[in-house]
Coordinates of C-alpha atoms in Angstrom, one line a residue:
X1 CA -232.3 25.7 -21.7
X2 CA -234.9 25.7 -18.4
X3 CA -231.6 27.3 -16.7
X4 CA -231.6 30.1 -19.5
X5 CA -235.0 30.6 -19.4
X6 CA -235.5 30.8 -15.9
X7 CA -232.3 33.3 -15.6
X8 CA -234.1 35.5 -18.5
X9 CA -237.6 35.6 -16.6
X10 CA -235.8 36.6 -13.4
X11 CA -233.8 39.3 -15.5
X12 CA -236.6 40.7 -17.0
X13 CA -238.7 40.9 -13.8
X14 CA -235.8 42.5 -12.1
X15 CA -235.5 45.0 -14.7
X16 CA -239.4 45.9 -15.2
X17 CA -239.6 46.3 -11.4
X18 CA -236.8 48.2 -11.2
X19 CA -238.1 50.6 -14.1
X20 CA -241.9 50.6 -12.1
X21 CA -239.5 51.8 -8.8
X22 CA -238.6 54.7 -10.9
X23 CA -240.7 57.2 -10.8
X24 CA -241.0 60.2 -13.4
X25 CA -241.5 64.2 -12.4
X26 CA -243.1 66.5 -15.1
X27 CA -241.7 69.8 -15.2
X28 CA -243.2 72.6 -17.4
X29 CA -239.8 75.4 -17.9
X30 CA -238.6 77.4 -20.4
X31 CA -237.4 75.5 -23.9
X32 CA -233.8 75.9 -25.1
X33 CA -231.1 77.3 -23.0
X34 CA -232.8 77.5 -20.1
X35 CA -233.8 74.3 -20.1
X36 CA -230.6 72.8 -21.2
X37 CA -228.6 74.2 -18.2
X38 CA -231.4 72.9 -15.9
X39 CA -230.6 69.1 -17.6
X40 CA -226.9 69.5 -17.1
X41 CA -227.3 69.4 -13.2
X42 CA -230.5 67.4 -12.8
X43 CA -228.2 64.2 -12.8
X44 CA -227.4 64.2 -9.3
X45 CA -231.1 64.3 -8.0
X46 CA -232.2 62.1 -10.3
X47 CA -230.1 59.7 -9.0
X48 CA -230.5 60.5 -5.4
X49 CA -234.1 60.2 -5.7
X50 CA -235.2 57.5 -8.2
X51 CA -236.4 59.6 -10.6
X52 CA -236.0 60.4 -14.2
X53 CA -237.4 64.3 -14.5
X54 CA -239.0 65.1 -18.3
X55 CA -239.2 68.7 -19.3
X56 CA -241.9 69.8 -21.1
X57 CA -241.3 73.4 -22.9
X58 CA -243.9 75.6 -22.3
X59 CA -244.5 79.0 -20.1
X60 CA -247.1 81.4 -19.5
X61 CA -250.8 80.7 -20.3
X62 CA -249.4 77.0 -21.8
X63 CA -247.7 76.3 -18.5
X64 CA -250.7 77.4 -16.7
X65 CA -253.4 75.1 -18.6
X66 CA -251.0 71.5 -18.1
X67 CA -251.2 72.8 -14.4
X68 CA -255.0 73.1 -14.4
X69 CA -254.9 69.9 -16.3
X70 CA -252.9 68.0 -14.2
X71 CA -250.4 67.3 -16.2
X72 CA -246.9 68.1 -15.1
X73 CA -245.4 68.1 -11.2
X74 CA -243.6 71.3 -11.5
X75 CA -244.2 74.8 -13.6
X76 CA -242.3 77.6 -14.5
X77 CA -243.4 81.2 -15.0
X78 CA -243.2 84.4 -14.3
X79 CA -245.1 87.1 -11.4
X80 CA -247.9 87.6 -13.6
X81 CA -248.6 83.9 -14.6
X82 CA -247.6 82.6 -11.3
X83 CA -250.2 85.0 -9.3
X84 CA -253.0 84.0 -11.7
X85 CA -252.3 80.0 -11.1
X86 CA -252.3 80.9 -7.4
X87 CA -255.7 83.1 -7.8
X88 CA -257.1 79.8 -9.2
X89 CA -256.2 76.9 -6.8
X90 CA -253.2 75.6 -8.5
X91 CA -250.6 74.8 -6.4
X92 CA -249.2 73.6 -3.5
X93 CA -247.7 75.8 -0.4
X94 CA -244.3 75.5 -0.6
X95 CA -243.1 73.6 2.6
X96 CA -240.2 74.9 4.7
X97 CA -239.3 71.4 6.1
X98 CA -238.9 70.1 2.2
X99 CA -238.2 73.2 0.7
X100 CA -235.1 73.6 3.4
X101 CA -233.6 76.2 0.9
X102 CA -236.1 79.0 1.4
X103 CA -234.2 80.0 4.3
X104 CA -230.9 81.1 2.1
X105 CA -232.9 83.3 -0.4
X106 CA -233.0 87.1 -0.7
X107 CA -236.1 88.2 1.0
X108 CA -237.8 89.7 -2.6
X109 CA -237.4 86.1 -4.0
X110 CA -239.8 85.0 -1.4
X111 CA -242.7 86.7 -3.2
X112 CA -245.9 83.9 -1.9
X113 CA -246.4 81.4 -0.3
X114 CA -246.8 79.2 -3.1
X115 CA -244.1 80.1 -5.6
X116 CA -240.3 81.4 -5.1
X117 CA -238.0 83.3 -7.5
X118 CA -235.5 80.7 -8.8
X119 CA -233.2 83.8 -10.4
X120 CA -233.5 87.2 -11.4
X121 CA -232.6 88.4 -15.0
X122 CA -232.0 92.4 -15.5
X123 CA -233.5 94.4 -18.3
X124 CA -231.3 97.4 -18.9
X125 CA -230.4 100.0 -22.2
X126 CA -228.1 98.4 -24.7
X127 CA -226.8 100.9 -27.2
X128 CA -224.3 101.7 -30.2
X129 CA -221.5 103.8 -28.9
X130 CA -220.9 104.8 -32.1
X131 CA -224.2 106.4 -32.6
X132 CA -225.8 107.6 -29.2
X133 CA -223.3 110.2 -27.5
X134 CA -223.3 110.8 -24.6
X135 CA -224.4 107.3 -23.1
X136 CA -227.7 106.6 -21.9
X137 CA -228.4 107.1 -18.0
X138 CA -232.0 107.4 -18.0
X139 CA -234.9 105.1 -19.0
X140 CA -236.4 108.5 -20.2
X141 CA -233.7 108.4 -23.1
X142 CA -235.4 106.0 -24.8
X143 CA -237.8 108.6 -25.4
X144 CA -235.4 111.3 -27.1
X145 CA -236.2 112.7 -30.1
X146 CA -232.7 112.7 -30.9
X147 CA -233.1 108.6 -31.7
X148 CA -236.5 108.8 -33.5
X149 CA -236.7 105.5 -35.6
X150 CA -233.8 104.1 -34.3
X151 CA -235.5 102.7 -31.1
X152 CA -236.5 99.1 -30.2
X153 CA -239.0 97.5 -27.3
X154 CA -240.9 94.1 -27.3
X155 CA -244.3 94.4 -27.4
X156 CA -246.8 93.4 -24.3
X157 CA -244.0 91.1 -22.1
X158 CA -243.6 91.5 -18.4
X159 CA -241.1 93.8 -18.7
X160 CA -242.3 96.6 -20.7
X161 CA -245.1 96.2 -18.0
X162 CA -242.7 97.3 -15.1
X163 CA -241.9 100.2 -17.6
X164 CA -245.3 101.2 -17.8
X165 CA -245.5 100.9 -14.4
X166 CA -242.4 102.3 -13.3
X167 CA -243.1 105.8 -15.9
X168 CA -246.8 105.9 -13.9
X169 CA -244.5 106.0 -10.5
X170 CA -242.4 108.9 -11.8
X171 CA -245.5 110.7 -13.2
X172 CA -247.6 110.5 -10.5
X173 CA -249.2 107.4 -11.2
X174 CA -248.9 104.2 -10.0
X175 CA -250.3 100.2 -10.6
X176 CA -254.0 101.7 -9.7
X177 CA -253.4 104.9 -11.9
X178 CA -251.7 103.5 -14.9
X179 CA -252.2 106.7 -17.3
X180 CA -249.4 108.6 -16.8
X181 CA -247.8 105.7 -17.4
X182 CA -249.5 105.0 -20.9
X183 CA -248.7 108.8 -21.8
X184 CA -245.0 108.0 -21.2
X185 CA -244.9 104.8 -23.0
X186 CA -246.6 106.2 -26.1
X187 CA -244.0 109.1 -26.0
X188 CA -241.3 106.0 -26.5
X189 CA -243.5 104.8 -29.1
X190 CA -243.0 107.2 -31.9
X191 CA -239.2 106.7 -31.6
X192 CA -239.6 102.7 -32.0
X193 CA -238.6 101.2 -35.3
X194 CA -239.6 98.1 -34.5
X195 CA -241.1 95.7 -31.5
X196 CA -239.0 92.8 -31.9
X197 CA -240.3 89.5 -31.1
X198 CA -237.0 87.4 -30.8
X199 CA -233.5 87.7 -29.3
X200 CA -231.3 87.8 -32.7
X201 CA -234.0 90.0 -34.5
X202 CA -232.7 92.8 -32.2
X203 CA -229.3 91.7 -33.2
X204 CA -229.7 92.2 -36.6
X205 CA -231.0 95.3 -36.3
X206 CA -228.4 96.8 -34.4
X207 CA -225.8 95.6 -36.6
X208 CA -227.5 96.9 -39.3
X209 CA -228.3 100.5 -37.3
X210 CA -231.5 100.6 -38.0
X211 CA -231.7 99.8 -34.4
X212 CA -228.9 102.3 -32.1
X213 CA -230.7 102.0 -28.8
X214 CA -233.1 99.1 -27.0
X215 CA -234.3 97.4 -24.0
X216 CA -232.3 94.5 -23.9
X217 CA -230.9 92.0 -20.9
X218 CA -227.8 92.4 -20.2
X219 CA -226.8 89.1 -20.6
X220 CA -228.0 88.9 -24.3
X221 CA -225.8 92.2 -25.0
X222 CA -223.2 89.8 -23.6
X223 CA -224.3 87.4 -26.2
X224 CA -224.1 90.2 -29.0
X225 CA -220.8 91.4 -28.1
X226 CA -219.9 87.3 -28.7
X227 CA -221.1 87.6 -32.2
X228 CA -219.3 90.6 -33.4
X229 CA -222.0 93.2 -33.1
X230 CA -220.5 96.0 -30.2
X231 CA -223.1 97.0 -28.4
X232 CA -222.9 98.2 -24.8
X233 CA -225.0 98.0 -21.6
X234 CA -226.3 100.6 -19.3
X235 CA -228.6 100.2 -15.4
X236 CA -230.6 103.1 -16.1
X237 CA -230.6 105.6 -12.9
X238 CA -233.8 104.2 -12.3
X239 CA -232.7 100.9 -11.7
X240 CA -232.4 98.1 -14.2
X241 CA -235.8 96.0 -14.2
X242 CA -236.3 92.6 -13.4
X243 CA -236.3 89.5 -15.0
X244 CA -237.7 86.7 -12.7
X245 CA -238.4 83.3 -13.3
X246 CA -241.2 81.7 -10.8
X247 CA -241.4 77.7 -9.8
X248 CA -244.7 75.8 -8.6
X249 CA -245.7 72.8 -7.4
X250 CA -248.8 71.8 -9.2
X251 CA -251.7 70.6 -6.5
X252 CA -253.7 67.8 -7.2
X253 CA -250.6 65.5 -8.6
X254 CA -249.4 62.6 -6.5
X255 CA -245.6 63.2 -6.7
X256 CA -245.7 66.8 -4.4
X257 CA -243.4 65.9 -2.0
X258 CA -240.5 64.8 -4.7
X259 CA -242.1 68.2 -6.5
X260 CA -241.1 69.9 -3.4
X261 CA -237.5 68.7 -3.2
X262 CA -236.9 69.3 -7.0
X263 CA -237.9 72.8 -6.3
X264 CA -235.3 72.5 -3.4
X265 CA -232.7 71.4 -5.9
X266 CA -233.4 74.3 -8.0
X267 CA -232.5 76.5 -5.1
X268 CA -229.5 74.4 -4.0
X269 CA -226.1 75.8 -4.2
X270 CA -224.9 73.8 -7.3
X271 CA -228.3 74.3 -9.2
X272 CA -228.0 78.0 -8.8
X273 CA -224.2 78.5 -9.7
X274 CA -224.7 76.4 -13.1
X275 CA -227.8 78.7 -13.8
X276 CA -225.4 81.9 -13.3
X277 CA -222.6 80.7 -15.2
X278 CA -224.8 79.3 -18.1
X279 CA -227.3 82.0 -18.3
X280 CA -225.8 85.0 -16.3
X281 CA -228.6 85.4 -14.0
X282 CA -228.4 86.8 -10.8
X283 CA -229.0 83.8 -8.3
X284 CA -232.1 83.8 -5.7
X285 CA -229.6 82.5 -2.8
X286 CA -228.0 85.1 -0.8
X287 CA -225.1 83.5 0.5
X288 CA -223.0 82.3 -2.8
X289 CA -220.4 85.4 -2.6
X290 CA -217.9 83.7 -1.8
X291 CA -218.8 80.7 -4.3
X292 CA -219.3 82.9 -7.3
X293 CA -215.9 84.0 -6.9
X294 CA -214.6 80.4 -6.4
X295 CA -216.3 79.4 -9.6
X296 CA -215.1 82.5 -11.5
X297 CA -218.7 83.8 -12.4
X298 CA -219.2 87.3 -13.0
X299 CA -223.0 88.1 -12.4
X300 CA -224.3 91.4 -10.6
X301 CA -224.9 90.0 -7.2
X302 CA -225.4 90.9 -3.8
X303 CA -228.6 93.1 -1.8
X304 CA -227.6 95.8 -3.1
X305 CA -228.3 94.5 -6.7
X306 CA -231.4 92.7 -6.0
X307 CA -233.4 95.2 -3.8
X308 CA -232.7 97.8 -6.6
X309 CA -234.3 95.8 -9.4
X310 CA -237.5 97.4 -10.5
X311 CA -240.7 95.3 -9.7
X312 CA -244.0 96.4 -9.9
X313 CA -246.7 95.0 -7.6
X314 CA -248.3 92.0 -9.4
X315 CA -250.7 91.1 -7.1
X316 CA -252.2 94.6 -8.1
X317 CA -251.1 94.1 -11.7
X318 CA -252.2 91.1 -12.4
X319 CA -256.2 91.8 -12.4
X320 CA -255.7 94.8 -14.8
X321 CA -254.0 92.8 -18.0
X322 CA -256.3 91.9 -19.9
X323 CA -257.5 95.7 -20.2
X324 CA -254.1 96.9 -20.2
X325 CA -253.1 94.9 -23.5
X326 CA -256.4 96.4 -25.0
X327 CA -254.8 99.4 -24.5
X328 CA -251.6 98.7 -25.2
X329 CA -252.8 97.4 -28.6
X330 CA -254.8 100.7 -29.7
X331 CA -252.2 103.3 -28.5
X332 CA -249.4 101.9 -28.7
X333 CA -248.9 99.3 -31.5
X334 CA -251.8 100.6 -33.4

């Protein structure tokens, strides 16, 4: 019985130091399929480093507040959010000698000192070839009077800001003289039928044609084609805008230098392939040509298609949204 006894007391010391060795990284990212291709490859590092990493959904202003609470490791956002944390302190520099990847990444996804791009998404115009003839080529079609009521945009997101921005540009205009951009976008306005706020809203309303032509990602028109609705997708002459997503390492916590490497995971050759084959996102790494082929993922790719993605300036973006969505909300939604 002592024997027993004794061999249970060392067991269960073995096992609760073993579980105290084990330390635990808090990551703020995206909920559902974002997150869920980040889990399928987190097993590695995990192991690797004695770690067990627990995602916490959240983005934008939620992201932002558990970093100035201290409570998560690790954040993702976008430009905008990802500026304003920076603005206030938040995080960490990103080091070189832990964050070894840096050095394989496209020069845009290099954006601070305190943040990289992890991927790039692209915003394009999906359409019904059965009802808008000829095909899109412009963003400016959008704005045809040919489609009035059959149009759809989100509301206030990043990336009807880089259209705002990106009509001031082409007007004249630009991040510090956002009016001819707001002319432009309320132009587009009378031809929306609806601001959709979710992915299979738009769906439905382009299998219904209510909806012929939208601003879409290309990888959800993917996505509709898989569910039996044929619409098609077009990179605007003006260049298809971007989708990024942002990671930070939260200051203040006392796990940055694991938070460092995880960020250096995110960035490492098999992280990045998994994101593009699970998401269809353009990866941030600039030498995975020859892997992407390997691996049988079709993704635009290459500096060609990154240095053509549409990005405003968000450093000089970033002060003005709070007056912007004002606007946007009495001129444009009203």
């Amino acid at each position: 019985m002592k024997r027993y006894l004794t061999a249970l007391i060392l067991f269960v010391a073995a096992t609760s130091w073993a579980t105290a060795q084990t330390k635990e990284l808090v990551v703020a990212a995206y909920g559902g399929a974002y997150t869920d291709a980040l889990k399928k490859e987190i097993g590695q590092f995990e192991k690797e480093n004695n770690v067990k990493i627990r995602f916490i959904p959240a983005s934008g202003p939620d992201a932002l507040a558990k970093a100035k609470a201290k409570e998560v490791d690790v954040i993702h956002a976008d430009l905008a959010w990802g500026y304003r944390g920076e603005a206030q302190g938040l995080f960490e520099k990103l080091t070189p000698e832990l964050v070894t990847n840096l050095a394989s990444l496209y020069t845009r996804a290099r954006f601070s000192d305190y943040g990289v791009i992890t991927n790039f998404g692209q915003y394009g115009i999906a359409y019904n070839p059965d009802a808008v003839n000829p095909p899109p080529t412009s963003w400016y079609d959008l704005l045809s009077p040919k489609y009035r009521g059959h149009v759809s945009i989100a509301g206030f997101d990043d990336a009807n800001i880089e259209l705002l921005v990106l009509f001031a540009k082409l007007n004249g205009g630009s991040e510090d003289n956002i009016d001819p951009g707001f002319k432009k976008m309320i132009e587009l306005s009378r031809n929306v039928n609806v601001f959709y706020s979710q992915h299979p809203q738009l769906l439905d309303l382009f299998r219904s044609g209510d909806v012929v032509m939208a601003r879409w990602l290309r990888g959800r028109v993917a996505w509709a084609n898989g569910k039996g609705v044929p619409v098609r997708f077009v990179v605007p002459q003006e260049g298809a805008i971007a989708l990024v997503s942002t990671a930070h390492v939260v200051k203040g916590r006392p796990n940055v230098a694991l938070a460092m490497k995880f960020i250096n995971y995110l960035l490492s050759k098999p992280c990045q392939l998994a994101v593009a084959r699970n998401l269809g996102y353009t990866p941030s790494r600039a030498d995975l040509t020859e892997d992407l082929k390997l691996a049988g993922i079709d993704v635009p790719y290459g500096h060609d298609v990154v240095n053509a993605l549409v990005m405003a300036d968000w450093r000089k973006v970033t002060p003005h949204l709070a007056t912007w969505k004002e606007r946007w909300d009495r001129e444009i939604t009203r």
